[in-house]
Short mmCIF file of N, CA and C in Angstrom, two decimals:
data_model
loop_
_atom_site.label_atom_id
_atom_site.label_comp_id
_atom_site.label_asym_id
_atom_site.label_seq_id
_atom_site.Cartn_x
_atom_site.Cartn_y
_atom_site.Cartn_z
N MET D 28 -3.30 -12.12 -0.31
CA MET D 28 -4.73 -12.12 -0.08
C MET D 28 -5.15 -10.71 0.27
N ALA D 29 -6.15 -10.21 -0.40
CA ALA D 29 -6.67 -8.88 -0.11
C ALA D 29 -8.16 -8.98 0.12
N LYS D 30 -8.64 -8.21 1.04
CA LYS D 30 -10.08 -8.13 1.32
C LYS D 30 -10.45 -6.66 1.33
N THR D 31 -11.62 -6.36 0.83
CA THR D 31 -12.05 -4.97 0.83
C THR D 31 -13.53 -4.88 1.19
N GLY D 32 -13.97 -3.70 1.55
CA GLY D 32 -15.37 -3.52 1.89
C GLY D 32 -15.61 -2.11 2.39
N THR D 33 -16.75 -1.93 3.09
CA THR D 33 -17.12 -0.57 3.47
C THR D 33 -17.67 -0.42 4.88
N THR D 34 -17.55 -1.41 5.76
CA THR D 34 -18.07 -1.24 7.12
C THR D 34 -17.01 -1.58 8.15
N THR D 35 -17.19 -1.02 9.35
CA THR D 35 -16.25 -1.29 10.42
C THR D 35 -16.27 -2.78 10.78
N GLN D 36 -17.46 -3.38 10.85
CA GLN D 36 -17.55 -4.81 11.16
C GLN D 36 -16.93 -5.64 10.04
N GLY D 37 -17.14 -5.22 8.79
CA GLY D 37 -16.52 -5.93 7.67
C GLY D 37 -15.01 -5.84 7.74
N LEU D 38 -14.49 -4.69 8.16
CA LEU D 38 -13.05 -4.52 8.33
C LEU D 38 -12.52 -5.49 9.37
N ARG D 39 -13.20 -5.58 10.49
CA ARG D 39 -12.78 -6.50 11.56
C ARG D 39 -12.80 -7.94 11.05
N SER D 40 -13.84 -8.32 10.32
CA SER D 40 -13.94 -9.68 9.78
C SER D 40 -12.82 -9.96 8.78
N ALA D 41 -12.49 -8.99 7.93
CA ALA D 41 -11.41 -9.17 6.94
C ALA D 41 -10.07 -9.36 7.63
N ILE D 42 -9.83 -8.61 8.71
CA ILE D 42 -8.59 -8.76 9.47
C ILE D 42 -8.55 -10.14 10.10
N GLU D 43 -9.67 -10.59 10.64
CA GLU D 43 -9.71 -11.93 11.26
C GLU D 43 -9.50 -13.02 10.21
N ARG D 44 -10.10 -12.87 9.03
CA ARG D 44 -9.92 -13.87 7.96
C ARG D 44 -8.49 -13.94 7.46
N SER D 45 -7.77 -12.82 7.55
CA SER D 45 -6.37 -12.86 7.10
C SER D 45 -5.56 -13.81 7.97
N GLY D 46 -5.99 -13.99 9.22
CA GLY D 46 -5.33 -14.94 10.10
C GLY D 46 -3.98 -14.48 10.61
N TYR D 47 -3.63 -13.26 10.39
CA TYR D 47 -2.31 -12.74 10.75
C TYR D 47 -2.43 -11.90 12.00
N TYR D 48 -2.18 -12.48 13.15
CA TYR D 48 -2.28 -11.81 14.44
C TYR D 48 -3.50 -10.89 14.49
N PRO D 49 -4.69 -11.44 14.27
CA PRO D 49 -5.88 -10.59 14.11
C PRO D 49 -6.19 -9.70 15.31
N ALA D 50 -5.96 -10.17 16.52
CA ALA D 50 -6.27 -9.33 17.69
C ALA D 50 -5.35 -8.11 17.72
N LEU D 51 -4.07 -8.30 17.45
CA LEU D 51 -3.10 -7.21 17.45
C LEU D 51 -3.39 -6.21 16.33
N VAL D 52 -3.60 -6.73 15.12
CA VAL D 52 -3.85 -5.86 13.96
C VAL D 52 -5.15 -5.09 14.15
N ALA D 53 -6.21 -5.79 14.54
CA ALA D 53 -7.52 -5.13 14.71
C ALA D 53 -7.47 -4.04 15.77
N GLU D 54 -6.81 -4.30 16.88
CA GLU D 54 -6.74 -3.30 17.95
C GLU D 54 -6.02 -2.04 17.45
N ALA D 55 -4.91 -2.21 16.74
CA ALA D 55 -4.15 -1.05 16.24
C ALA D 55 -4.98 -0.26 15.23
N VAL D 56 -5.62 -0.96 14.30
CA VAL D 56 -6.40 -0.29 13.27
C VAL D 56 -7.62 0.40 13.87
N GLU D 57 -8.34 -0.28 14.75
CA GLU D 57 -9.54 0.30 15.35
C GLU D 57 -9.20 1.52 16.20
N ALA D 58 -8.04 1.51 16.87
CA ALA D 58 -7.63 2.67 17.65
C ALA D 58 -7.37 3.87 16.73
N ALA D 59 -6.77 3.60 15.57
CA ALA D 59 -6.49 4.69 14.61
C ALA D 59 -7.77 5.22 13.98
N VAL D 60 -8.72 4.34 13.67
CA VAL D 60 -9.98 4.76 13.06
C VAL D 60 -10.83 5.54 14.06
N GLY D 61 -10.79 5.14 15.33
CA GLY D 61 -11.59 5.81 16.35
C GLY D 61 -13.07 5.56 16.07
N GLY D 62 -13.89 6.54 16.28
CA GLY D 62 -15.33 6.39 16.07
C GLY D 62 -15.79 6.76 14.67
N GLU D 63 -14.87 7.10 13.80
CA GLU D 63 -15.25 7.53 12.46
C GLU D 63 -15.72 6.35 11.61
N PRO D 64 -16.81 6.51 10.86
CA PRO D 64 -17.28 5.41 10.00
C PRO D 64 -16.29 5.09 8.90
N VAL D 65 -16.16 3.80 8.60
CA VAL D 65 -15.27 3.32 7.54
C VAL D 65 -16.03 3.39 6.21
N THR D 66 -15.44 4.02 5.20
CA THR D 66 -16.09 4.08 3.88
C THR D 66 -15.52 3.05 2.92
N SER D 67 -14.25 2.63 3.14
CA SER D 67 -13.63 1.61 2.30
C SER D 67 -12.39 1.10 3.01
N TYR D 68 -12.01 -0.13 2.72
CA TYR D 68 -10.78 -0.68 3.32
C TYR D 68 -10.21 -1.75 2.40
N LEU D 69 -8.94 -2.05 2.64
CA LEU D 69 -8.24 -3.12 1.93
C LEU D 69 -7.29 -3.78 2.91
N VAL D 70 -7.37 -5.09 3.03
CA VAL D 70 -6.47 -5.86 3.89
C VAL D 70 -5.64 -6.73 2.96
N HIS D 71 -4.32 -6.55 3.00
CA HIS D 71 -3.44 -7.29 2.09
C HIS D 71 -2.33 -7.98 2.89
N GLN D 72 -2.31 -9.30 2.81
CA GLN D 72 -1.27 -10.07 3.47
C GLN D 72 -0.24 -10.50 2.44
N GLU D 73 1.02 -10.39 2.81
CA GLU D 73 2.09 -10.73 1.89
C GLU D 73 3.10 -11.63 2.62
N THR D 74 3.53 -12.67 1.94
CA THR D 74 4.56 -13.55 2.48
C THR D 74 5.81 -13.40 1.62
N THR D 75 6.94 -13.20 2.28
CA THR D 75 8.21 -13.08 1.55
C THR D 75 9.20 -14.09 2.10
N PHE D 76 10.18 -14.41 1.30
CA PHE D 76 11.21 -15.36 1.69
C PHE D 76 12.52 -14.60 1.81
N ASP D 77 13.12 -14.66 3.01
CA ASP D 77 14.35 -13.95 3.31
C ASP D 77 15.38 -14.98 3.74
N SER D 78 16.30 -15.33 2.84
CA SER D 78 17.28 -16.40 3.08
C SER D 78 16.55 -17.68 3.43
N ASN D 79 16.72 -18.15 4.66
CA ASN D 79 16.07 -19.40 5.09
C ASN D 79 14.81 -19.15 5.89
N GLU D 80 14.34 -17.91 5.93
CA GLU D 80 13.18 -17.58 6.74
C GLU D 80 12.00 -17.16 5.88
N VAL D 81 10.81 -17.49 6.37
CA VAL D 81 9.58 -17.03 5.76
C VAL D 81 9.07 -15.89 6.64
N ARG D 82 8.83 -14.74 6.02
CA ARG D 82 8.33 -13.58 6.77
C ARG D 82 6.96 -13.20 6.25
N ARG D 83 6.09 -12.89 7.18
CA ARG D 83 4.75 -12.44 6.80
C ARG D 83 4.59 -10.97 7.15
N HIS D 84 3.71 -10.34 6.42
CA HIS D 84 3.48 -8.91 6.58
C HIS D 84 2.03 -8.64 6.19
N VAL D 85 1.36 -7.79 6.93
CA VAL D 85 0.01 -7.41 6.54
C VAL D 85 -0.08 -5.88 6.50
N THR D 86 -0.72 -5.40 5.46
CA THR D 86 -0.99 -3.98 5.30
C THR D 86 -2.50 -3.80 5.31
N VAL D 87 -2.99 -2.88 6.12
CA VAL D 87 -4.41 -2.57 6.17
C VAL D 87 -4.55 -1.10 5.79
N LEU D 88 -5.34 -0.84 4.74
CA LEU D 88 -5.62 0.52 4.30
C LEU D 88 -7.08 0.80 4.60
N VAL D 89 -7.35 1.94 5.23
CA VAL D 89 -8.71 2.29 5.61
C VAL D 89 -9.00 3.71 5.15
N LEU D 90 -10.17 3.89 4.60
CA LEU D 90 -10.62 5.20 4.16
C LEU D 90 -11.85 5.57 4.99
N THR D 91 -11.80 6.77 5.56
CA THR D 91 -12.97 7.33 6.25
C THR D 91 -13.38 8.58 5.47
N ARG D 92 -14.36 9.30 5.96
CA ARG D 92 -14.78 10.53 5.28
C ARG D 92 -13.67 11.57 5.22
N THR D 93 -12.79 11.57 6.23
CA THR D 93 -11.79 12.64 6.33
C THR D 93 -10.34 12.17 6.29
N ARG D 94 -10.12 10.84 6.45
CA ARG D 94 -8.74 10.37 6.59
C ARG D 94 -8.47 9.10 5.81
N PHE D 95 -7.19 8.93 5.51
CA PHE D 95 -6.65 7.68 4.97
C PHE D 95 -5.73 7.13 6.06
N ILE D 96 -5.99 5.88 6.46
CA ILE D 96 -5.21 5.26 7.53
C ILE D 96 -4.48 4.07 6.95
N VAL D 97 -3.19 3.98 7.25
CA VAL D 97 -2.39 2.84 6.78
C VAL D 97 -1.76 2.18 8.00
N SER D 98 -1.85 0.87 8.04
CA SER D 98 -1.28 0.09 9.13
C SER D 98 -0.42 -1.01 8.55
N HIS D 99 0.77 -1.18 9.12
CA HIS D 99 1.68 -2.26 8.72
C HIS D 99 1.97 -3.10 9.96
N THR D 100 1.96 -4.40 9.80
CA THR D 100 2.37 -5.30 10.87
C THR D 100 3.33 -6.32 10.30
N ASP D 101 4.48 -6.45 10.94
CA ASP D 101 5.53 -7.38 10.53
C ASP D 101 5.88 -8.28 11.69
N GLU D 102 6.23 -9.52 11.37
CA GLU D 102 6.72 -10.41 12.42
C GLU D 102 8.23 -10.54 12.29
N GLN D 103 8.89 -10.73 13.42
CA GLN D 103 10.34 -10.85 13.46
C GLN D 103 10.70 -12.09 14.27
N ALA D 104 11.75 -12.76 13.85
CA ALA D 104 12.25 -13.91 14.60
C ALA D 104 12.99 -13.41 15.84
N ALA D 105 13.21 -14.29 16.78
CA ALA D 105 14.01 -13.94 17.95
C ALA D 105 15.37 -13.46 17.47
N ASP D 106 15.90 -12.43 18.16
CA ASP D 106 17.20 -11.89 17.78
C ASP D 106 17.90 -11.36 19.02
N GLY D 107 18.93 -10.58 18.82
CA GLY D 107 19.69 -10.05 19.94
C GLY D 107 18.91 -9.11 20.83
N THR D 108 17.82 -8.53 20.30
CA THR D 108 17.02 -7.61 21.11
C THR D 108 15.86 -8.28 21.82
N SER D 109 15.52 -9.50 21.37
CA SER D 109 14.38 -10.21 21.97
C SER D 109 14.63 -11.72 21.91
N PRO D 110 14.50 -12.39 23.04
CA PRO D 110 14.74 -13.84 23.04
C PRO D 110 13.59 -14.65 22.41
N SER D 111 12.46 -13.99 22.17
CA SER D 111 11.32 -14.69 21.56
C SER D 111 10.87 -13.93 20.31
N PRO D 112 10.16 -14.61 19.41
CA PRO D 112 9.65 -13.91 18.21
C PRO D 112 8.73 -12.76 18.63
N TYR D 113 8.66 -11.73 17.80
CA TYR D 113 7.82 -10.59 18.12
C TYR D 113 7.25 -9.98 16.84
N ALA D 114 6.25 -9.14 17.03
CA ALA D 114 5.63 -8.45 15.89
C ALA D 114 5.67 -6.95 16.16
N THR D 115 5.78 -6.20 15.09
CA THR D 115 5.76 -4.74 15.17
C THR D 115 4.59 -4.25 14.33
N THR D 116 3.75 -3.42 14.93
CA THR D 116 2.63 -2.87 14.18
C THR D 116 2.66 -1.35 14.30
N SER D 117 2.37 -0.68 13.19
CA SER D 117 2.35 0.78 13.20
C SER D 117 1.15 1.26 12.40
N THR D 118 0.64 2.42 12.76
CA THR D 118 -0.46 3.03 12.02
C THR D 118 -0.11 4.48 11.75
N GLU D 119 -0.58 4.96 10.62
CA GLU D 119 -0.43 6.38 10.28
C GLU D 119 -1.77 6.87 9.77
N SER D 120 -2.18 8.02 10.24
CA SER D 120 -3.44 8.62 9.85
C SER D 120 -3.13 9.89 9.06
N VAL D 121 -3.64 9.96 7.84
CA VAL D 121 -3.35 11.06 6.94
C VAL D 121 -4.65 11.75 6.54
N ARG D 122 -4.72 13.07 6.71
CA ARG D 122 -5.89 13.80 6.24
C ARG D 122 -5.99 13.67 4.73
N LEU D 123 -7.18 13.48 4.21
CA LEU D 123 -7.35 13.26 2.77
C LEU D 123 -6.76 14.38 1.92
N GLU D 124 -6.87 15.62 2.40
CA GLU D 124 -6.35 16.72 1.59
C GLU D 124 -4.82 16.70 1.49
N ARG D 125 -4.14 15.91 2.31
CA ARG D 125 -2.67 15.79 2.22
C ARG D 125 -2.24 14.80 1.14
N ILE D 126 -3.13 13.95 0.69
CA ILE D 126 -2.74 12.96 -0.32
C ILE D 126 -2.48 13.69 -1.63
N SER D 127 -1.26 13.56 -2.09
CA SER D 127 -0.86 14.29 -3.30
C SER D 127 -0.95 13.44 -4.56
N SER D 128 -0.91 12.12 -4.40
CA SER D 128 -1.02 11.28 -5.60
C SER D 128 -1.53 9.89 -5.25
N VAL D 129 -2.33 9.38 -6.17
CA VAL D 129 -2.80 7.99 -6.12
C VAL D 129 -2.47 7.44 -7.50
N VAL D 130 -1.47 6.57 -7.55
CA VAL D 130 -1.02 6.01 -8.82
C VAL D 130 -1.40 4.55 -8.86
N LEU D 131 -2.07 4.15 -9.93
CA LEU D 131 -2.43 2.76 -10.11
C LEU D 131 -1.82 2.28 -11.42
N SER D 132 -0.84 1.40 -11.33
CA SER D 132 -0.20 0.82 -12.51
C SER D 132 -0.82 -0.53 -12.78
N ARG D 133 -1.22 -0.77 -14.02
CA ARG D 133 -1.85 -2.03 -14.42
C ARG D 133 -0.96 -2.76 -15.40
N VAL D 134 -0.80 -4.06 -15.21
CA VAL D 134 -0.07 -4.90 -16.14
C VAL D 134 -1.09 -5.82 -16.79
N VAL D 135 -1.20 -5.75 -18.12
CA VAL D 135 -2.16 -6.58 -18.85
C VAL D 135 -1.42 -7.47 -19.85
N SER D 136 -1.94 -8.65 -20.04
CA SER D 136 -1.39 -9.56 -21.04
C SER D 136 -2.00 -9.26 -22.40
N ASN D 137 -1.24 -9.52 -23.45
CA ASN D 137 -1.71 -9.35 -24.83
C ASN D 137 -2.43 -8.03 -25.04
N PRO D 138 -1.73 -6.91 -24.87
CA PRO D 138 -2.39 -5.61 -24.97
C PRO D 138 -3.02 -5.34 -26.33
N GLU D 139 -2.53 -6.00 -27.37
CA GLU D 139 -3.10 -5.78 -28.70
C GLU D 139 -4.52 -6.28 -28.81
N SER D 140 -4.90 -7.22 -27.95
CA SER D 140 -6.27 -7.73 -27.99
C SER D 140 -7.02 -7.43 -26.69
N TYR D 141 -6.59 -6.38 -25.99
CA TYR D 141 -7.23 -6.02 -24.73
C TYR D 141 -8.68 -5.62 -24.93
N THR D 142 -9.54 -6.13 -24.06
CA THR D 142 -10.96 -5.78 -24.07
C THR D 142 -11.25 -4.99 -22.79
N PRO D 143 -11.87 -3.81 -22.91
CA PRO D 143 -12.19 -3.04 -21.70
C PRO D 143 -12.95 -3.89 -20.67
N GLY D 144 -12.52 -3.76 -19.42
CA GLY D 144 -13.13 -4.52 -18.35
C GLY D 144 -12.36 -5.77 -18.00
N THR D 145 -11.38 -6.16 -18.83
CA THR D 145 -10.56 -7.33 -18.53
C THR D 145 -9.68 -7.03 -17.32
N LEU D 146 -9.61 -7.98 -16.43
CA LEU D 146 -8.84 -7.80 -15.21
C LEU D 146 -7.35 -7.79 -15.51
N PRO D 147 -6.60 -6.81 -15.00
CA PRO D 147 -5.14 -6.83 -15.17
C PRO D 147 -4.55 -8.04 -14.46
N ARG D 148 -3.41 -8.51 -14.92
CA ARG D 148 -2.78 -9.65 -14.23
C ARG D 148 -2.05 -9.19 -12.98
N GLU D 149 -1.76 -7.88 -12.92
CA GLU D 149 -1.07 -7.32 -11.77
C GLU D 149 -1.40 -5.84 -11.66
N VAL D 150 -1.49 -5.34 -10.42
CA VAL D 150 -1.65 -3.91 -10.20
C VAL D 150 -0.67 -3.48 -9.10
N VAL D 151 -0.20 -2.27 -9.23
CA VAL D 151 0.64 -1.67 -8.19
C VAL D 151 -0.02 -0.36 -7.80
N LEU D 152 -0.40 -0.26 -6.54
CA LEU D 152 -1.04 0.95 -6.01
C LEU D 152 0.02 1.72 -5.23
N THR D 153 0.29 2.94 -5.67
CA THR D 153 1.27 3.80 -5.00
C THR D 153 0.55 5.06 -4.55
N ILE D 154 0.70 5.38 -3.26
CA ILE D 154 0.02 6.52 -2.67
C ILE D 154 1.07 7.43 -2.05
N GLY D 155 0.99 8.71 -2.37
CA GLY D 155 1.94 9.67 -1.83
C GLY D 155 1.25 10.77 -1.04
N TRP D 156 1.82 11.11 0.11
CA TRP D 156 1.30 12.22 0.90
C TRP D 156 2.43 13.06 1.50
N GLY D 157 3.64 12.84 1.02
CA GLY D 157 4.75 13.71 1.41
C GLY D 157 5.52 13.30 2.64
N ALA D 158 5.25 12.16 3.20
CA ALA D 158 5.99 11.73 4.39
C ALA D 158 7.36 11.17 3.99
N VAL D 159 7.43 10.49 2.85
CA VAL D 159 8.67 9.88 2.39
C VAL D 159 8.91 10.29 0.94
N ASN D 160 10.07 10.82 0.66
CA ASN D 160 10.45 11.14 -0.70
C ASN D 160 11.77 10.45 -1.01
N ARG D 161 11.87 9.92 -2.21
CA ARG D 161 13.10 9.28 -2.66
C ARG D 161 13.75 10.20 -3.68
N ILE D 162 15.04 10.43 -3.52
CA ILE D 162 15.78 11.26 -4.46
C ILE D 162 16.82 10.40 -5.15
N ASP D 163 16.75 10.33 -6.47
CA ASP D 163 17.72 9.59 -7.28
C ASP D 163 18.57 10.61 -8.01
N LEU D 164 19.88 10.64 -7.71
CA LEU D 164 20.80 11.59 -8.34
C LEU D 164 21.83 10.86 -9.18
N GLU D 165 22.27 11.54 -10.21
CA GLU D 165 23.36 11.03 -11.03
C GLU D 165 24.13 12.23 -11.58
N PRO D 166 25.40 12.02 -11.89
CA PRO D 166 26.18 13.15 -12.44
C PRO D 166 25.56 13.63 -13.75
N ALA D 167 25.47 14.94 -13.90
CA ALA D 167 24.95 15.52 -15.13
C ALA D 167 26.07 15.54 -16.18
N ALA D 168 25.69 15.47 -17.42
CA ALA D 168 26.67 15.47 -18.50
C ALA D 168 26.16 16.36 -19.63
N CYS D 169 27.09 16.75 -20.49
CA CYS D 169 26.68 17.50 -21.67
C CYS D 169 26.84 16.59 -22.89
N GLY D 170 26.51 17.09 -24.05
CA GLY D 170 26.54 16.28 -25.27
C GLY D 170 27.93 16.04 -25.82
N ASP D 171 28.96 16.68 -25.27
CA ASP D 171 30.33 16.53 -25.77
C ASP D 171 30.99 15.34 -25.07
N PRO D 172 31.29 14.25 -25.80
CA PRO D 172 31.89 13.07 -25.17
C PRO D 172 33.29 13.33 -24.62
N GLY D 173 33.98 14.36 -25.08
CA GLY D 173 35.31 14.67 -24.58
C GLY D 173 35.32 15.66 -23.43
N CYS D 174 34.18 16.16 -23.04
CA CYS D 174 34.08 17.19 -21.99
C CYS D 174 34.42 16.59 -20.63
N GLU D 175 35.28 17.29 -19.88
CA GLU D 175 35.65 16.83 -18.54
C GLU D 175 35.17 17.80 -17.46
N ALA D 176 34.34 18.75 -17.83
CA ALA D 176 33.84 19.74 -16.86
C ALA D 176 32.84 19.11 -15.90
N ASP D 177 32.76 19.68 -14.71
CA ASP D 177 31.78 19.24 -13.72
C ASP D 177 30.47 19.95 -14.01
N HIS D 178 29.45 19.18 -14.38
CA HIS D 178 28.14 19.74 -14.70
C HIS D 178 27.15 19.60 -13.56
N GLY D 179 27.63 19.25 -12.39
CA GLY D 179 26.75 19.08 -11.24
C GLY D 179 25.99 17.75 -11.29
N TYR D 180 24.82 17.77 -10.74
CA TYR D 180 24.01 16.56 -10.68
C TYR D 180 22.63 16.82 -11.24
N THR D 181 22.00 15.77 -11.69
CA THR D 181 20.61 15.81 -12.12
C THR D 181 19.90 14.65 -11.45
N GLY D 182 18.61 14.75 -11.32
CA GLY D 182 17.91 13.65 -10.67
C GLY D 182 16.42 13.86 -10.57
N ASN D 183 15.80 12.96 -9.84
CA ASN D 183 14.35 12.99 -9.66
C ASN D 183 14.01 12.85 -8.19
N SER D 184 12.97 13.53 -7.79
CA SER D 184 12.42 13.37 -6.45
C SER D 184 11.05 12.73 -6.61
N THR D 185 10.85 11.61 -5.93
CA THR D 185 9.62 10.84 -6.09
C THR D 185 8.96 10.62 -4.74
N ALA D 186 7.68 10.93 -4.65
CA ALA D 186 6.92 10.60 -3.43
C ALA D 186 6.79 9.09 -3.38
N ASP D 187 7.16 8.52 -2.26
CA ASP D 187 7.22 7.06 -2.17
C ASP D 187 6.73 6.61 -0.80
N ASP D 188 5.55 7.07 -0.41
CA ASP D 188 5.06 6.75 0.92
C ASP D 188 4.56 5.31 1.05
N LEU D 189 3.84 4.83 0.05
CA LEU D 189 3.30 3.48 0.11
C LEU D 189 3.19 2.91 -1.29
N SER D 190 3.66 1.70 -1.45
CA SER D 190 3.50 1.00 -2.71
C SER D 190 3.07 -0.43 -2.40
N LEU D 191 1.99 -0.85 -3.01
CA LEU D 191 1.41 -2.16 -2.73
C LEU D 191 1.21 -2.89 -4.06
N ARG D 192 1.84 -4.06 -4.21
CA ARG D 192 1.74 -4.84 -5.44
C ARG D 192 0.83 -6.04 -5.20
N VAL D 193 -0.13 -6.22 -6.09
CA VAL D 193 -1.07 -7.34 -5.99
C VAL D 193 -1.13 -7.99 -7.37
N SER D 194 -0.94 -9.31 -7.40
CA SER D 194 -0.96 -10.01 -8.68
C SER D 194 -2.01 -11.12 -8.69
N GLU D 195 -2.54 -11.38 -9.86
CA GLU D 195 -3.52 -12.44 -10.01
C GLU D 195 -2.90 -13.79 -9.68
N ALA D 196 -1.66 -14.01 -10.12
CA ALA D 196 -0.99 -15.30 -9.88
C ALA D 196 -0.69 -15.52 -8.40
N GLY D 197 -0.23 -14.48 -7.71
CA GLY D 197 0.16 -14.64 -6.31
C GLY D 197 -0.95 -14.44 -5.31
N ASP D 198 -1.90 -13.55 -5.63
CA ASP D 198 -2.94 -13.17 -4.66
C ASP D 198 -4.34 -13.56 -5.07
N GLY D 199 -4.52 -13.87 -6.35
CA GLY D 199 -5.83 -14.26 -6.85
C GLY D 199 -6.56 -13.09 -7.50
N PRO D 200 -7.50 -13.41 -8.40
CA PRO D 200 -8.22 -12.36 -9.12
C PRO D 200 -9.08 -11.47 -8.21
N ASP D 201 -9.65 -12.03 -7.14
CA ASP D 201 -10.46 -11.22 -6.23
C ASP D 201 -9.62 -10.13 -5.57
N SER D 202 -8.38 -10.45 -5.23
CA SER D 202 -7.49 -9.46 -4.62
C SER D 202 -7.19 -8.32 -5.58
N VAL D 203 -7.01 -8.65 -6.86
CA VAL D 203 -6.76 -7.61 -7.85
C VAL D 203 -7.99 -6.72 -7.96
N ARG D 204 -9.19 -7.32 -8.03
CA ARG D 204 -10.44 -6.54 -8.11
C ARG D 204 -10.60 -5.63 -6.89
N GLN D 205 -10.31 -6.17 -5.71
CA GLN D 205 -10.46 -5.41 -4.48
C GLN D 205 -9.49 -4.23 -4.42
N THR D 206 -8.29 -4.44 -4.93
CA THR D 206 -7.31 -3.35 -4.96
C THR D 206 -7.77 -2.26 -5.92
N LEU D 207 -8.29 -2.65 -7.08
CA LEU D 207 -8.84 -1.68 -8.03
C LEU D 207 -9.98 -0.88 -7.39
N ALA D 208 -10.86 -1.57 -6.67
CA ALA D 208 -12.00 -0.90 -6.04
C ALA D 208 -11.54 0.08 -4.97
N PHE D 209 -10.56 -0.32 -4.15
CA PHE D 209 -10.06 0.59 -3.11
C PHE D 209 -9.38 1.80 -3.74
N ALA D 210 -8.59 1.58 -4.78
CA ALA D 210 -7.90 2.68 -5.46
C ALA D 210 -8.91 3.68 -6.01
N GLN D 211 -10.00 3.18 -6.57
CA GLN D 211 -11.03 4.08 -7.10
C GLN D 211 -11.68 4.87 -5.98
N SER D 212 -12.00 4.19 -4.87
CA SER D 212 -12.61 4.89 -3.72
C SER D 212 -11.69 5.97 -3.19
N LEU D 213 -10.40 5.66 -3.09
CA LEU D 213 -9.45 6.64 -2.58
C LEU D 213 -9.31 7.82 -3.54
N SER D 214 -9.23 7.54 -4.83
CA SER D 214 -9.13 8.62 -5.82
C SER D 214 -10.34 9.54 -5.75
N GLU D 215 -11.53 8.94 -5.67
CA GLU D 215 -12.75 9.74 -5.58
C GLU D 215 -12.78 10.57 -4.30
N ALA D 216 -12.32 9.99 -3.19
CA ALA D 216 -12.32 10.72 -1.91
C ALA D 216 -11.35 11.89 -1.93
N THR D 217 -10.20 11.72 -2.59
CA THR D 217 -9.24 12.83 -2.63
C THR D 217 -9.78 13.96 -3.50
N VAL D 218 -10.48 13.63 -4.58
CA VAL D 218 -11.10 14.66 -5.42
C VAL D 218 -12.16 15.40 -4.60
N ALA D 219 -12.99 14.66 -3.87
CA ALA D 219 -14.06 15.28 -3.07
C ALA D 219 -13.46 16.17 -1.98
N SER D 220 -12.35 15.75 -1.37
CA SER D 220 -11.76 16.57 -0.31
C SER D 220 -11.15 17.85 -0.88
N THR D 221 -10.63 17.78 -2.10
CA THR D 221 -10.09 18.97 -2.76
C THR D 221 -11.22 19.93 -3.12
N ALA D 222 -12.33 19.40 -3.62
CA ALA D 222 -13.46 20.23 -4.01
C ALA D 222 -14.11 20.91 -2.80
N ALA D 223 -14.04 20.26 -1.63
CA ALA D 223 -14.67 20.80 -0.43
C ALA D 223 -13.87 21.95 0.17
N ARG D 224 -12.61 22.11 -0.22
CA ARG D 224 -11.78 23.19 0.34
C ARG D 224 -12.15 24.53 -0.21
#
């Protein structure tokens, strides 16, 4: 389930509608936003199945004039560190000029008959700002199949700060639309912050 909008009160209402520890999530997000006006937001709740347990997770993305704020809240079952269930919530505030990439991947059915404006069946929003990078390495090789020389390694470094998958089947068409709208707002804001420098 994803909710999006453009006001602080709307953000609070979307967090409450998600039903996922709304007082905890709202307090963390509102503290990170501070007094700055909200220009866009996205609230996405995800349920996953881990062995015999159901785990819930909520991600709240907030855009202000100067910052991108991301909040994650996860619930945990009682374990060796806590005799009762608990939740962990974190927020990160990123200046817009630090955002290095906004990637929106769209999955569409029957691409040969695609009509502009048709809703994708799935979108993946990936946002990078340099906090987390993934490096994939593999041994390098040359074109000679009999070569036994050490050619070192080759690989890729990928910014992987946040990736959010929303599907029509799992989250509903409104959630896909809301994710597209937030991605556009964020892309426009990063362009504006670059132009202002």
